[in-house]
Amino acid sequence: MVGGRRGTLLAALLAAWVAAAAAEAEAGSEQAAVPEERSLVRPMTASNWTLVLEGEWMLKFYAPWCPSCQQTDSEWETFAKNGEILQISVGKVDVIQEPGLSGRFFVTTLPAFFHAKDGIFRRYRGPGIYEDLQNYILEKKWQSVEPLTGWKSPASLTMSGMAGLFSISGKIWHLHNYFTVTLGVPAWCSYVFFIIATLIFGLFMGLVLVVISECFSMPLPRHLSERSEQSLQSEEAHTAEQLQDVEEEKDDSNEEENKDSLVDDEEEKEDLGEEDEAEEDEEDSAVTGRDEERSDALDQRPPGEAPEDEAPGGETGDNTPEQPSLAGAEVAAEDTLRQRKSQHPDKGDKGDEGDEGPSA
């Protein structure tokens, strides 16, 4: 009895296990029969980004760790599903995996959207919502946006160099993470390694440039080098002579200016002396005129007759003191002339000759 019960129990457990396994197999077959929905957003890399130069495209730059990028993923997928209706291709770029493309487009914020039409790129600064993106394409709002032209264009030579720099920086960052995370090396050791590697690489590149310059630069022949040295020496001598001539001209001009200033001073002195002589001559002529008038009046007076303004006995009728005599007037005139001559010693001789005539 006990053995029969155990046998039936084991048979029931086995039947239940078989039924569960069959149910799991059916569920797996049903899931396999339903294909996964394929994404219409095309990943862009450094190898296939040139496809954007033809036709009309919308690109999204994102990072897996960016929350804002994750919020726009569903909207971007919906926009890509309607790409055939809008006649536009939709792509995305992972800046972690493709740092060169982020440098080529000079992406500084995430997420970043770009519109491309036949190789002409424009930055889309609106929200990453499906309706806004659809209106941007249908209404051709991109025509009012200034395109990236010149050196800012992703296809230009400058931005190609920028892409190379960004790709190198991305490789260095991955190598740093490998040292610090995978191998467990301290961060400062990684920094020291990169500093030493940079110095060695710079010295090596400098050596390469020197070798290239020596290989491509042709040395001049000996006679040409001698001629060049002679020409340099002649040019230096010519410049030295020019400088000497300029200095001599400056000295001559300074001497002429000094001479002119001295001549002007002398002329001013002579003009002052002539003015003083003219004033002295006028005074002398006035004094001599008065003396001649008095002498003529005395000569015309009858002998024995006293002057009109003198009373007999040497007193005037108005009881005024006597008038100074003619000799006193001459003495006073001579004193004034001597004082003026003493003020102008340079012209004193001429003044004396002019004064001796009348006094004599």
Short mmCIF file of C-alpha atoms in Angstrom, two decimals:
data_model
loop_
_atom_site.label_atom_id
_atom_site.label_comp_id
_atom_site.label_asym_id
_atom_site.label_seq_id
_atom_site.Cartn_x
_atom_site.Cartn_y
_atom_site.Cartn_z
CA MET A 1 0.00 0.00 0.00
CA VAL A 2 2.71 2.45 0.96
CA GLY A 3 4.76 1.63 -2.12
CA GLY A 4 1.70 2.14 -4.37
CA ARG A 5 0.98 5.56 -2.91
CA ARG A 6 4.55 6.68 -3.37
CA GLY A 7 4.46 5.55 -6.99
CA THR A 8 1.33 7.50 -7.77
CA LEU A 9 2.77 10.61 -6.05
CA LEU A 10 5.93 10.45 -8.10
CA ALA A 11 3.91 9.96 -11.27
CA ALA A 12 1.80 13.02 -10.48
CA LEU A 13 4.87 15.17 -9.79
CA LEU A 14 6.46 14.01 -13.02
CA ALA A 15 3.33 14.82 -14.98
CA ALA A 16 3.16 18.32 -13.44
CA TRP A 17 6.82 18.99 -14.28
CA VAL A 18 6.28 17.89 -17.87
CA ALA A 19 3.22 20.13 -18.19
CA ALA A 20 5.14 23.17 -16.85
CA ALA A 21 8.02 22.53 -19.21
CA ALA A 22 5.62 22.28 -22.14
CA ALA A 23 3.97 25.59 -21.15
CA GLU A 24 7.34 27.36 -20.95
CA ALA A 25 8.30 26.00 -24.35
CA GLU A 26 5.09 27.26 -25.89
CA ALA A 27 5.56 30.73 -24.35
CA GLY A 28 9.13 30.86 -25.68
CA SER A 29 8.02 29.85 -29.14
CA GLU A 30 5.35 32.57 -29.15
CA GLN A 31 7.89 35.23 -28.11
CA ALA A 32 10.27 34.04 -30.80
CA ALA A 33 7.52 34.19 -33.36
CA VAL A 34 6.90 37.92 -32.63
CA PRO A 35 9.89 39.87 -34.12
CA GLU A 36 11.42 42.75 -32.15
CA GLU A 37 10.62 46.21 -33.45
CA ARG A 38 13.63 47.55 -35.39
CA SER A 39 14.80 51.11 -34.66
CA LEU A 40 14.79 53.45 -37.67
CA VAL A 41 17.35 55.81 -36.08
CA ARG A 42 20.68 55.23 -37.81
CA PRO A 43 23.83 55.28 -35.64
CA MET A 44 26.47 57.57 -37.12
CA THR A 45 30.19 56.96 -36.72
CA ALA A 46 33.42 58.46 -38.00
CA SER A 47 33.35 56.02 -40.93
CA ASN A 48 29.85 56.73 -42.27
CA TRP A 49 29.19 60.35 -41.26
CA THR A 50 29.82 61.52 -44.85
CA LEU A 51 26.36 60.18 -45.73
CA VAL A 52 25.01 63.32 -44.07
CA LEU A 53 26.50 65.42 -46.88
CA GLU A 54 23.81 64.18 -49.27
CA GLY A 55 20.06 64.63 -48.86
CA GLU A 56 18.26 65.94 -45.79
CA TRP A 57 19.18 64.73 -42.30
CA MET A 58 18.47 65.35 -38.63
CA LEU A 59 21.19 64.34 -36.18
CA LYS A 60 21.06 63.98 -32.42
CA PHE A 61 24.19 64.00 -30.23
CA TYR A 62 23.66 62.24 -26.91
CA ALA A 63 25.42 60.42 -24.07
CA PRO A 64 24.08 57.31 -22.28
CA TRP A 65 24.45 58.95 -18.87
CA CYS A 66 22.59 62.17 -19.88
CA PRO A 67 19.04 62.35 -18.34
CA SER A 68 17.84 64.95 -20.87
CA CYS A 69 18.98 62.74 -23.73
CA GLN A 70 17.06 59.79 -22.29
CA GLN A 71 13.88 61.87 -22.05
CA THR A 72 13.96 62.63 -25.79
CA ASP A 73 14.71 59.07 -26.93
CA SER A 74 11.05 58.11 -27.44
CA GLU A 75 10.26 61.36 -29.28
CA TRP A 76 13.29 60.83 -31.52
CA GLU A 77 12.19 57.27 -32.32
CA THR A 78 8.70 58.50 -33.24
CA PHE A 79 10.21 61.19 -35.45
CA ALA A 80 12.35 58.56 -37.18
CA LYS A 81 9.30 56.37 -37.90
CA ASN A 82 7.74 59.22 -39.88
CA GLY A 83 11.01 59.94 -41.67
CA GLU A 84 9.82 58.30 -44.86
CA ILE A 85 6.72 60.50 -44.91
CA LEU A 86 8.79 63.63 -44.26
CA GLN A 87 11.46 62.44 -46.73
CA ILE A 88 14.20 62.88 -44.19
CA SER A 89 16.82 60.60 -42.64
CA VAL A 90 17.31 60.50 -38.86
CA GLY A 91 20.57 59.65 -37.12
CA LYS A 92 22.19 59.73 -33.69
CA VAL A 93 25.76 60.04 -32.42
CA ASP A 94 27.06 58.69 -29.10
CA VAL A 95 29.67 61.27 -28.00
CA ILE A 96 31.30 58.71 -25.69
CA GLN A 97 31.94 56.27 -28.51
CA GLU A 98 32.52 58.92 -31.19
CA PRO A 99 34.41 61.90 -29.67
CA GLY A 100 35.78 62.80 -33.10
CA LEU A 101 32.29 63.54 -34.47
CA SER A 102 31.43 65.64 -31.42
CA GLY A 103 34.58 67.66 -32.09
CA ARG A 104 33.78 67.99 -35.78
CA PHE A 105 30.38 69.48 -34.95
CA PHE A 106 31.84 71.26 -31.89
CA VAL A 107 29.20 69.91 -29.52
CA THR A 108 29.37 71.59 -26.09
CA THR A 109 25.89 70.82 -24.69
CA LEU A 110 23.75 67.67 -24.63
CA PRO A 111 21.49 66.83 -26.26
CA ALA A 112 22.45 68.68 -29.44
CA PHE A 113 20.44 68.60 -32.68
CA PHE A 114 21.63 69.45 -36.19
CA HIS A 115 19.83 69.78 -39.52
CA ALA A 116 21.70 69.03 -42.76
CA LYS A 117 20.51 69.81 -46.27
CA ASP A 118 22.85 68.90 -49.14
CA GLY A 119 25.96 69.43 -47.03
CA ILE A 120 24.78 72.70 -45.41
CA PHE A 121 24.46 72.35 -41.65
CA ARG A 122 22.29 74.31 -39.22
CA ARG A 123 21.91 74.06 -35.46
CA TYR A 124 18.40 73.18 -34.24
CA ARG A 125 17.83 74.87 -30.86
CA GLY A 126 14.19 73.93 -30.28
CA PRO A 127 12.87 71.21 -27.98
CA GLY A 128 13.36 67.60 -28.99
CA ILE A 129 9.60 66.94 -29.20
CA TYR A 130 8.12 65.13 -32.17
CA GLU A 131 5.60 67.86 -33.08
CA ASP A 132 8.20 70.62 -33.03
CA LEU A 133 10.61 68.55 -35.09
CA GLN A 134 7.88 67.72 -37.61
CA ASN A 135 6.86 71.39 -37.99
CA TYR A 136 10.52 72.37 -38.35
CA ILE A 137 10.75 70.17 -41.43
CA LEU A 138 7.27 70.65 -42.95
CA GLU A 139 7.20 74.44 -42.58
CA LYS A 140 10.88 74.71 -43.55
CA LYS A 141 11.75 76.77 -40.51
CA TRP A 142 15.37 75.83 -41.05
CA GLN A 143 15.57 78.40 -43.86
CA SER A 144 15.43 81.23 -41.30
CA VAL A 145 18.40 79.78 -39.36
CA GLU A 146 21.91 80.93 -40.23
CA PRO A 147 23.94 78.00 -41.61
CA LEU A 148 27.35 76.88 -40.37
CA THR A 149 29.63 78.13 -43.14
CA GLY A 150 33.33 78.75 -43.49
CA TRP A 151 35.60 77.28 -40.85
CA LYS A 152 32.58 76.38 -38.66
CA SER A 153 31.25 73.88 -41.19
CA PRO A 154 31.83 70.23 -40.11
CA ALA A 155 33.26 69.47 -43.57
CA SER A 156 35.93 72.24 -43.36
CA LEU A 157 39.63 71.60 -42.79
CA THR A 158 39.68 73.33 -39.41
CA MET A 159 36.86 71.21 -38.03
CA SER A 160 38.61 68.10 -39.37
CA GLY A 161 41.60 69.05 -37.25
CA MET A 162 39.25 69.63 -34.32
CA ALA A 163 37.86 66.14 -34.85
CA GLY A 164 41.38 64.71 -34.64
CA LEU A 165 42.06 66.52 -31.38
CA PHE A 166 38.80 65.31 -29.86
CA SER A 167 39.48 61.74 -30.95
CA ILE A 168 42.94 61.85 -29.35
CA SER A 169 41.47 63.25 -26.14
CA GLY A 170 38.84 60.48 -26.15
CA LYS A 171 41.53 57.81 -26.51
CA ILE A 172 43.53 59.35 -23.66
CA TRP A 173 40.42 59.38 -21.48
CA HIS A 174 39.73 55.70 -22.24
CA LEU A 175 43.35 54.86 -21.44
CA HIS A 176 43.14 56.77 -18.17
CA ASN A 177 40.01 54.82 -17.20
CA TYR A 178 41.78 51.58 -18.09
CA PHE A 179 44.68 52.46 -15.78
CA THR A 180 42.55 53.65 -12.86
CA VAL A 181 39.52 51.32 -13.07
CA THR A 182 40.71 48.11 -14.68
CA LEU A 183 44.28 47.97 -13.38
CA GLY A 184 43.63 49.88 -10.13
CA VAL A 185 46.53 52.34 -10.62
CA PRO A 186 46.28 55.57 -8.55
CA ALA A 187 45.15 58.65 -10.48
CA TRP A 188 48.34 60.62 -9.80
CA CYS A 189 50.43 57.82 -11.31
CA SER A 190 48.32 58.01 -14.44
CA TYR A 191 48.83 61.80 -14.62
CA VAL A 192 52.61 61.42 -14.23
CA PHE A 193 52.64 58.84 -17.02
CA PHE A 194 50.76 61.15 -19.39
CA ILE A 195 53.06 64.10 -18.54
CA ILE A 196 56.20 62.09 -19.27
CA ALA A 197 54.68 60.70 -22.46
CA THR A 198 53.78 64.22 -23.61
CA LEU A 199 57.35 65.48 -23.04
CA ILE A 200 58.88 62.53 -24.88
CA PHE A 201 56.44 62.91 -27.75
CA GLY A 202 57.17 66.66 -28.01
CA LEU A 203 60.93 66.08 -28.11
CA PHE A 204 60.50 63.38 -30.73
CA MET A 205 58.34 65.62 -32.93
CA GLY A 206 60.88 68.45 -32.59
CA LEU A 207 63.65 66.12 -33.72
CA VAL A 208 61.56 65.00 -36.68
CA LEU A 209 60.91 68.60 -37.73
CA VAL A 210 64.63 69.42 -37.52
CA VAL A 211 65.51 66.43 -39.68
CA ILE A 212 62.85 67.36 -42.24
CA SER A 213 64.07 70.95 -42.40
CA GLU A 214 67.66 69.77 -42.89
CA CYS A 215 66.63 67.39 -45.65
CA PHE A 216 64.53 69.84 -47.62
CA SER A 217 66.58 73.01 -47.11
CA MET A 218 69.27 73.29 -49.80
CA PRO A 219 72.56 74.85 -48.63
CA LEU A 220 73.79 77.81 -50.64
CA PRO A 221 77.01 77.55 -52.66
CA ARG A 222 80.15 79.02 -51.16
CA HIS A 223 80.46 81.92 -53.58
CA LEU A 224 76.82 82.83 -53.06
CA SER A 225 77.25 82.76 -49.30
CA GLU A 226 80.35 84.99 -49.58
CA ARG A 227 78.41 87.39 -51.78
CA SER A 228 75.57 87.45 -49.30
CA GLU A 229 77.99 88.24 -46.47
CA GLN A 230 79.59 91.02 -48.52
CA SER A 231 76.19 92.45 -49.37
CA LEU A 232 75.23 92.40 -45.72
CA GLN A 233 78.45 94.17 -44.76
CA SER A 234 77.94 96.79 -47.48
CA GLU A 235 74.37 97.35 -46.35
CA GLU A 236 75.51 97.79 -42.76
CA ALA A 237 78.20 100.28 -43.84
CA HIS A 238 75.66 102.17 -45.95
CA THR A 239 73.23 102.38 -43.07
CA ALA A 240 76.04 103.59 -40.77
CA GLU A 241 76.96 106.32 -43.29
CA GLN A 242 73.34 107.37 -43.55
CA LEU A 243 73.12 107.62 -39.79
CA GLN A 244 76.29 109.74 -39.67
CA ASP A 245 74.94 112.03 -42.40
CA VAL A 246 71.72 112.47 -40.51
CA GLU A 247 73.59 113.30 -37.31
CA GLU A 248 75.81 115.82 -39.15
CA GLU A 249 72.78 117.47 -40.70
CA LYS A 250 71.20 117.74 -37.29
CA ASP A 251 74.39 119.31 -35.86
CA ASP A 252 74.59 121.78 -38.76
CA SER A 253 70.97 122.74 -38.36
CA ASN A 254 71.52 123.28 -34.61
CA GLU A 255 74.58 125.46 -35.27
CA GLU A 256 72.69 127.54 -37.83
CA GLU A 257 69.83 127.98 -35.41
CA ASN A 258 72.27 129.13 -32.72
CA LYS A 259 73.93 131.56 -35.13
CA ASP A 260 70.58 132.93 -36.21
CA SER A 261 69.56 133.43 -32.60
CA LEU A 262 72.84 135.27 -31.85
CA VAL A 263 72.41 137.49 -34.92
CA ASP A 264 68.87 138.28 -33.88
CA ASP A 265 70.03 139.22 -30.39
CA GLU A 266 72.72 141.50 -31.82
CA GLU A 267 70.25 143.15 -34.17
CA GLU A 268 67.87 143.74 -31.29
CA LYS A 269 70.68 145.32 -29.27
CA GLU A 270 71.65 147.54 -32.21
CA ASP A 271 68.03 148.59 -32.69
CA LEU A 272 67.80 149.53 -29.00
CA GLY A 273 71.07 151.48 -29.24
CA GLU A 274 69.87 153.36 -32.33
CA GLU A 275 66.61 154.24 -30.59
CA ASP A 276 68.57 155.56 -27.60
CA GLU A 277 70.88 157.58 -29.89
CA ALA A 278 67.89 159.08 -31.67
CA GLU A 279 66.37 160.10 -28.34
CA GLU A 280 69.70 161.62 -27.22
CA ASP A 281 70.08 163.50 -30.50
CA GLU A 282 66.58 164.92 -30.15
CA GLU A 283 67.31 166.08 -26.61
CA ASP A 284 70.67 167.57 -27.68
CA SER A 285 69.07 169.41 -30.56
CA ALA A 286 66.37 170.77 -28.25
CA VAL A 287 68.97 171.97 -25.73
CA THR A 288 71.15 173.59 -28.42
CA GLY A 289 68.07 175.28 -29.92
CA ARG A 290 67.17 176.82 -26.59
CA ASP A 291 70.78 177.97 -26.08
CA GLU A 292 70.88 179.57 -29.52
CA GLU A 293 67.59 181.39 -28.91
CA ARG A 294 68.88 182.81 -25.65
CA SER A 295 72.20 183.85 -27.20
CA ASP A 296 70.36 185.60 -30.05
CA ALA A 297 68.13 187.41 -27.57
CA LEU A 298 71.15 188.65 -25.61
CA ASP A 299 72.90 189.78 -28.78
CA GLN A 300 69.88 191.78 -29.92
CA ARG A 301 69.45 193.56 -26.55
CA PRO A 302 70.94 197.17 -26.48
CA PRO A 303 74.06 197.54 -24.42
CA GLY A 304 73.50 198.50 -20.82
CA GLU A 305 69.87 197.42 -20.83
CA ALA A 306 68.84 194.84 -18.29
CA PRO A 307 66.60 191.94 -19.13
CA GLU A 308 62.85 192.56 -19.07
CA ASP A 309 62.13 190.18 -16.27
CA GLU A 310 64.96 191.57 -14.08
CA ALA A 311 64.65 194.67 -11.94
CA PRO A 312 67.55 196.97 -11.28
CA GLY A 313 69.78 195.66 -8.60
CA GLY A 314 69.45 192.07 -9.84
CA GLU A 315 65.91 191.52 -8.54
CA THR A 316 62.84 190.75 -10.54
CA GLY A 317 59.74 192.84 -10.43
CA ASP A 318 57.75 190.00 -8.89
CA ASN A 319 60.34 189.41 -6.15
CA THR A 320 61.01 185.92 -7.62
CA PRO A 321 64.48 184.34 -7.38
CA GLU A 322 66.88 184.87 -10.25
CA GLN A 323 66.66 182.62 -13.31
CA PRO A 324 69.56 180.20 -13.67
CA SER A 325 72.22 181.48 -15.89
CA LEU A 326 73.08 180.09 -19.28
CA ALA A 327 76.16 178.33 -17.94
CA GLY A 328 74.09 176.55 -15.29
CA ALA A 329 71.67 175.28 -17.93
CA GLU A 330 74.53 173.95 -20.01
CA VAL A 331 76.01 172.20 -16.99
CA ALA A 332 72.65 170.57 -16.20
CA ALA A 333 72.29 169.40 -19.81
CA GLU A 334 75.78 167.92 -19.77
CA ASP A 335 75.00 166.05 -16.53
CA THR A 336 71.89 164.44 -18.03
CA LEU A 337 73.83 163.44 -21.12
CA ARG A 338 76.56 161.86 -19.02
CA GLN A 339 74.00 159.85 -17.07
CA ARG A 340 72.48 158.49 -20.29
CA LYS A 341 75.90 157.65 -21.66
CA SER A 342 76.71 155.72 -18.53
CA GLN A 343 73.50 153.64 -19.06
CA HIS A 344 74.64 152.70 -22.62
CA PRO A 345 78.40 152.18 -22.45
CA ASP A 346 78.52 150.47 -25.86
CA LYS A 347 77.24 153.57 -27.59
CA GLY A 348 78.93 156.12 -25.33
CA ASP A 349 81.63 157.16 -27.76
CA LYS A 350 79.16 158.07 -30.43
CA GLY A 351 77.09 160.09 -27.96
CA ASP A 352 80.17 162.03 -26.82
CA GLU A 353 81.08 163.00 -30.35
CA GLY A 354 77.52 164.24 -30.95
CA ASP A 355 77.53 166.32 -27.75
CA GLU A 356 80.91 168.06 -28.18
CA GLY A 357 79.77 170.04 -31.21
CA PRO A 358 77.08 172.11 -29.54
CA SER A 359 79.01 172.67 -26.31
CA ALA A 360 81.99 173.97 -28.19
#
